[in-house]
CSV table of C-alpha atoms in Angstrom, one decimal:
chain,number,residue,atom,x,y,z
A,279,MET,CA,9.4,6.4,-3.5
A,280,ILE,CA,6.8,3.9,-2.6
A,281,ASN,CA,5.0,4.4,-5.9
A,282,ALA,CA,5.9,6.3,-9.0
A,283,ALA,CA,2.5,7.9,-8.9
A,284,PHE,CA,3.6,10.4,-6.3
A,285,ALA,CA,5.4,13.6,-7.3
A,286,THR,CA,8.6,14.4,-5.6
A,287,LEU,CA,8.4,18.2,-5.0
A,288,PRO,CA,10.6,20.9,-3.4
A,289,GLU,CA,9.7,22.8,-0.3
A,290,PRO,CA,6.7,25.2,-0.8
A,291,PRO,CA,5.9,27.7,-2.0
A,292,TYR,CA,5.2,26.5,-5.6
A,293,TYR,CA,2.1,26.4,-7.8
A,294,SER,CA,-0.4,23.7,-8.7
A,295,VAL,CA,-2.9,23.3,-11.6
A,296,ILE,CA,-5.8,21.1,-10.3
A,297,PHE,CA,-7.5,19.7,-13.4
A,298,SER,CA,-10.7,17.7,-12.8
A,299,SER,CA,-12.4,16.3,-15.8
A,300,LEU,CA,-15.1,13.9,-17.0
A,301,ARG,CA,-14.2,12.0,-20.1
A,302,THR,CA,-16.4,11.2,-23.1
A,303,GLU,CA,-17.0,7.6,-24.1
A,304,GLY,CA,-14.3,6.0,-26.3
A,305,ASP,CA,-10.6,6.7,-26.6
A,306,HIS,CA,-10.5,9.0,-29.7
A,307,GLN,CA,-6.6,8.9,-29.3
A,308,TYR,CA,-6.9,10.3,-25.9
A,309,GLY,CA,-4.5,7.8,-24.3
A,310,ARG,CA,-1.8,8.7,-26.9
A,311,MET,CA,-2.3,12.4,-26.3
A,312,ALA,CA,-2.3,12.1,-22.5
A,313,ASP,CA,1.0,10.2,-22.6
A,314,ARG,CA,2.5,12.8,-24.9
A,315,MET,CA,1.3,15.7,-22.7
A,316,VAL,CA,2.9,14.2,-19.6
A,317,GLU,CA,6.2,13.8,-21.6
A,318,LEU,CA,5.9,17.4,-23.0
A,319,ALA,CA,5.0,19.0,-19.7
A,320,ALA,CA,8.1,17.4,-18.1
A,321,GLU,CA,10.3,19.3,-20.6
A,322,GLN,CA,8.8,22.7,-19.9
A,323,PRO,CA,10.6,25.3,-17.8
A,324,GLY,CA,9.4,25.3,-14.2
A,325,TYR,CA,7.8,21.9,-14.3
A,326,LEU,CA,8.0,20.2,-10.9
A,327,GLY,CA,5.9,17.1,-11.2
A,328,VAL,CA,2.4,15.6,-11.8
A,329,GLU,CA,0.0,13.3,-10.1
A,330,SER,CA,-3.0,11.9,-12.0
A,331,VAL,CA,-5.9,9.4,-11.4
A,332,ARG,CA,-8.9,8.5,-13.5
A,333,GLY,CA,-11.7,6.3,-12.1
A,334,ALA,CA,-13.7,3.7,-14.0
A,335,ASP,CA,-16.6,6.2,-14.2
A,336,GLY,CA,-14.6,8.6,-16.4
A,337,PHE,CA,-14.0,11.2,-13.7
A,338,GLY,CA,-10.4,12.1,-13.2
A,339,ILE,CA,-8.1,14.5,-11.3
A,340,THR,CA,-4.7,15.6,-12.5
A,341,VAL,CA,-2.6,17.9,-10.4
A,342,SER,CA,0.6,19.3,-12.1
A,343,TYR,CA,3.1,21.3,-10.1
A,344,TRP,CA,5.1,24.3,-11.3
A,345,HIS,CA,7.7,26.8,-10.0
A,346,SER,CA,5.7,29.9,-10.9
A,347,LEU,CA,2.5,31.3,-12.4
A,348,ASP,CA,4.5,32.4,-15.4
A,349,ASP,CA,5.6,28.8,-16.0
A,350,ILE,CA,1.9,27.7,-15.9
A,351,ALA,CA,1.0,30.5,-18.4
A,352,ALA,CA,3.8,29.4,-20.7
A,353,TRP,CA,2.7,25.8,-20.6
A,354,LYS,CA,-0.9,26.8,-21.3
A,355,SER,CA,0.2,28.6,-24.4
A,356,GLN,CA,2.7,25.9,-25.6
A,357,ALA,CA,1.8,25.1,-29.2
A,358,GLU,CA,1.3,21.4,-29.1
A,359,HIS,CA,-0.5,21.7,-25.8
A,360,ARG,CA,-2.9,24.2,-27.3
A,361,ILE,CA,-3.9,21.7,-29.9
A,362,ALA,CA,-4.5,19.1,-27.2
A,363,GLN,CA,-6.6,21.7,-25.3
A,364,GLU,CA,-8.8,22.4,-28.3
A,365,THR,CA,-9.2,18.7,-29.1
A,366,GLY,CA,-10.0,18.1,-25.4
A,367,LYS,CA,-12.8,20.7,-25.5
A,368,ALA,CA,-14.2,19.2,-28.7
A,369,GLN,CA,-13.8,15.5,-28.2
A,370,TRP,CA,-12.3,14.2,-25.0
A,371,TYR,CA,-14.0,15.9,-22.1
A,372,LEU,CA,-17.7,16.4,-21.3
A,373,HIS,CA,-16.7,18.9,-18.7
A,374,TYR,CA,-13.6,20.1,-16.9
A,375,GLU,CA,-12.6,22.4,-14.1
A,376,VAL,CA,-9.2,24.1,-13.7
A,377,ARG,CA,-8.1,25.6,-10.4
A,378,ILE,CA,-4.7,27.3,-10.1
A,379,ALA,CA,-3.4,27.4,-6.6
A,380,ARG,CA,-0.3,28.4,-4.6
A,381,VAL,CA,0.9,25.5,-2.4
A,382,GLU,CA,1.8,27.0,0.9
A,383,ARG,CA,2.4,23.9,3.1
A,384,ALA,CA,3.0,20.3,2.5
A,385,TYR,CA,3.6,17.1,4.5
A,386,ALA,CA,3.7,13.4,4.0
A,387,LYS,CA,3.6,10.1,5.7
A,388,PRO,CA,5.9,8.4,6.0
A,389,ALA,CA,7.7,11.8,6.3
A,390,ALA,CA,10.9,10.6,4.8
A,391,ALA,CA,9.4,9.1,1.6
B,87,MET,CA,-23.9,20.0,-13.1
B,88,ILE,CA,-22.9,17.4,-15.7
B,89,ASN,CA,-21.8,15.1,-12.9
B,90,ALA,CA,-22.1,15.1,-9.2
B,91,ALA,CA,-18.3,14.4,-9.0
B,92,PHE,CA,-17.5,18.1,-9.6
B,93,ALA,CA,-17.5,20.5,-6.7
B,94,THR,CA,-19.5,23.8,-7.2
B,95,LEU,CA,-17.3,26.5,-5.7
B,96,PRO,CA,-17.4,30.2,-5.2
B,97,GLU,CA,-15.1,32.7,-6.9
B,98,PRO,CA,-11.5,32.5,-5.7
B,99,PRO,CA,-9.7,33.0,-3.5
B,100,TYR,CA,-10.3,30.0,-1.3
B,101,TYR,CA,-8.2,27.1,0.0
B,102,SER,CA,-7.6,23.5,-1.1
B,103,VAL,CA,-6.2,20.4,0.6
B,104,ILE,CA,-4.7,18.2,-2.1
B,105,PHE,CA,-4.5,14.7,-0.6
B,106,SER,CA,-2.9,12.0,-2.7
B,107,SER,CA,-2.6,8.5,-1.3
B,108,LEU,CA,-1.8,4.9,-2.0
B,109,ARG,CA,-4.1,2.5,-0.3
B,110,THR,CA,-3.1,-0.8,1.4
B,111,GLU,CA,-4.7,-4.0,0.2
B,112,GLY,CA,-8.2,-4.9,1.6
B,113,ASP,CA,-10.9,-2.7,2.8
B,114,HIS,CA,-10.4,-2.7,6.6
B,115,GLN,CA,-13.6,-0.6,6.9
B,116,TYR,CA,-12.0,2.0,4.8
B,117,GLY,CA,-15.1,2.5,2.6
B,118,ARG,CA,-17.3,3.1,5.6
B,119,MET,CA,-14.8,5.6,7.1
B,120,ALA,CA,-14.4,7.4,3.7
B,121,ASP,CA,-18.2,7.9,3.3
B,122,ARG,CA,-18.4,9.1,6.9
B,123,MET,CA,-15.6,11.6,6.5
B,124,VAL,CA,-17.2,13.1,3.4
B,125,GLU,CA,-20.4,13.5,5.3
B,126,LEU,CA,-18.7,14.9,8.4
B,127,ALA,CA,-16.5,17.3,6.3
B,128,ALA,CA,-19.6,18.8,4.7
B,129,GLU,CA,-20.9,19.7,8.1
B,130,GLN,CA,-17.7,21.7,9.1
B,131,PRO,CA,-17.6,25.5,9.1
B,132,GLY,CA,-15.9,26.8,5.9
B,133,TYR,CA,-16.4,23.6,3.9
B,134,LEU,CA,-16.9,24.4,0.2
B,135,GLY,CA,-16.8,21.1,-1.6
B,136,VAL,CA,-14.7,18.0,-2.5
B,137,GLU,CA,-13.6,16.1,-5.6
B,138,SER,CA,-12.2,12.6,-5.3
B,139,VAL,CA,-10.9,9.7,-7.5
B,140,ARG,CA,-9.2,6.4,-6.8
B,141,GLY,CA,-7.8,4.3,-9.5
B,142,ALA,CA,-7.8,0.5,-9.7
B,143,ASP,CA,-4.1,0.5,-8.7
B,144,GLY,CA,-5.0,2.0,-5.3
B,145,PHE,CA,-3.6,5.4,-6.0
B,146,GLY,CA,-6.1,8.2,-5.3
B,147,ILE,CA,-6.4,12.0,-5.2
B,148,THR,CA,-9.0,13.8,-3.1
B,149,VAL,CA,-9.1,17.6,-3.2
B,150,SER,CA,-11.3,19.3,-0.6
B,151,TYR,CA,-12.0,23.1,-0.7
B,152,TRP,CA,-12.3,25.4,2.2
B,153,HIS,CA,-13.0,29.1,2.9
B,154,SER,CA,-9.9,29.7,5.0
B,155,LEU,CA,-6.7,28.1,6.5
B,156,ASP,CA,-8.4,28.3,9.9
B,157,ASP,CA,-11.2,26.1,8.6
B,158,ILE,CA,-8.7,23.5,7.4
B,159,ALA,CA,-6.9,23.5,10.7
B,160,ALA,CA,-10.2,23.1,12.6
B,161,TRP,CA,-11.1,20.1,10.3
B,162,LYS,CA,-7.7,18.5,10.8
B,163,SER,CA,-8.2,18.6,14.6
B,164,GLN,CA,-11.9,17.5,14.6
B,165,ALA,CA,-12.2,14.6,17.0
B,166,GLU,CA,-13.7,11.9,14.8
B,167,HIS,CA,-11.5,13.0,11.9
B,168,ARG,CA,-8.4,12.6,14.1
B,169,ILE,CA,-9.3,9.0,14.8
B,170,ALA,CA,-9.7,8.4,11.0
B,171,GLN,CA,-6.3,10.0,10.4
B,172,GLU,CA,-4.6,7.8,13.0
B,173,THR,CA,-6.3,4.7,11.5
B,174,GLY,CA,-5.3,5.9,8.1
B,175,LYS,CA,-1.6,6.0,9.0
B,176,ALA,CA,-1.8,2.6,10.7
B,177,GLN,CA,-4.0,0.6,8.3
B,178,TRP,CA,-5.4,2.3,5.2
B,179,TYR,CA,-2.5,4.1,3.5
B,180,LEU,CA,0.9,2.9,2.4
B,181,HIS,CA,1.8,6.5,1.8
B,182,TYR,CA,0.2,9.9,1.4
B,183,GLU,CA,1.1,13.5,0.6
B,184,VAL,CA,-0.9,16.5,1.7
B,185,ARG,CA,-0.5,19.9,0.0
B,186,ILE,CA,-2.4,22.9,1.2
B,187,ALA,CA,-2.8,25.5,-1.5
B,188,ARG,CA,-4.6,28.9,-2.0
B,189,VAL,CA,-6.7,28.8,-5.1
B,190,GLU,CA,-6.1,32.1,-7.0
B,191,ARG,CA,-7.9,31.5,-10.3
B,192,ALA,CA,-10.4,29.0,-11.7
B,193,TYR,CA,-12.2,28.4,-14.9
B,194,ALA,CA,-14.3,25.6,-16.5
B,195,LYS,CA,-15.6,24.2,-19.7
B,196,PRO,CA,-18.4,24.6,-20.5
B,197,ALA,CA,-18.1,27.9,-18.6
B,198,ALA,CA,-21.7,28.0,-17.5
B,199,ALA,CA,-21.7,24.5,-15.9
């Protein structure tokens, strides 16, 4: 890989969770939680990969990739992740949008990356 | 909207183009092209919205939303956009990944945003 930020994924189809969010001011232990959630997600059944960026203005996009919708539902209901979701609503995010989508086609450049 | 960075979208289903990329060093008129492509995309049939972030390390994610796969194909082959794609391969991006996905479910917090 050119950069570890890219997810290495299988051939489609698979599923994605497109999470766009606007952070509140201040860390409120967000950084620690975010690292932990990346680590925890990677241990879940059906996890394929994640790509994530946050801009200096606090707006960010994280796309996680999963084998199936059931895997996404299981991750959403995972106990420690649920606590993070609740704290996210209360403290970390001014607003967020979640879109769950079935990846049907994928390509890259350079193609052999 | 809390922030103009969020796209306001209809109820699913609709389609998304998840474009993750790593920029080369230097602008090479990238900023001008990026602004122009956002403007041009918004004029295309079937365009629903876009969300985009780039981090300080040059890694970015742009997700554009479309009514149908045909609309995405038409945008890919739009003349001025094709020139931008070629210049992107040659000058602006070290690497990129494109994933085309059908959004099946969406929710937000606060829900009424």
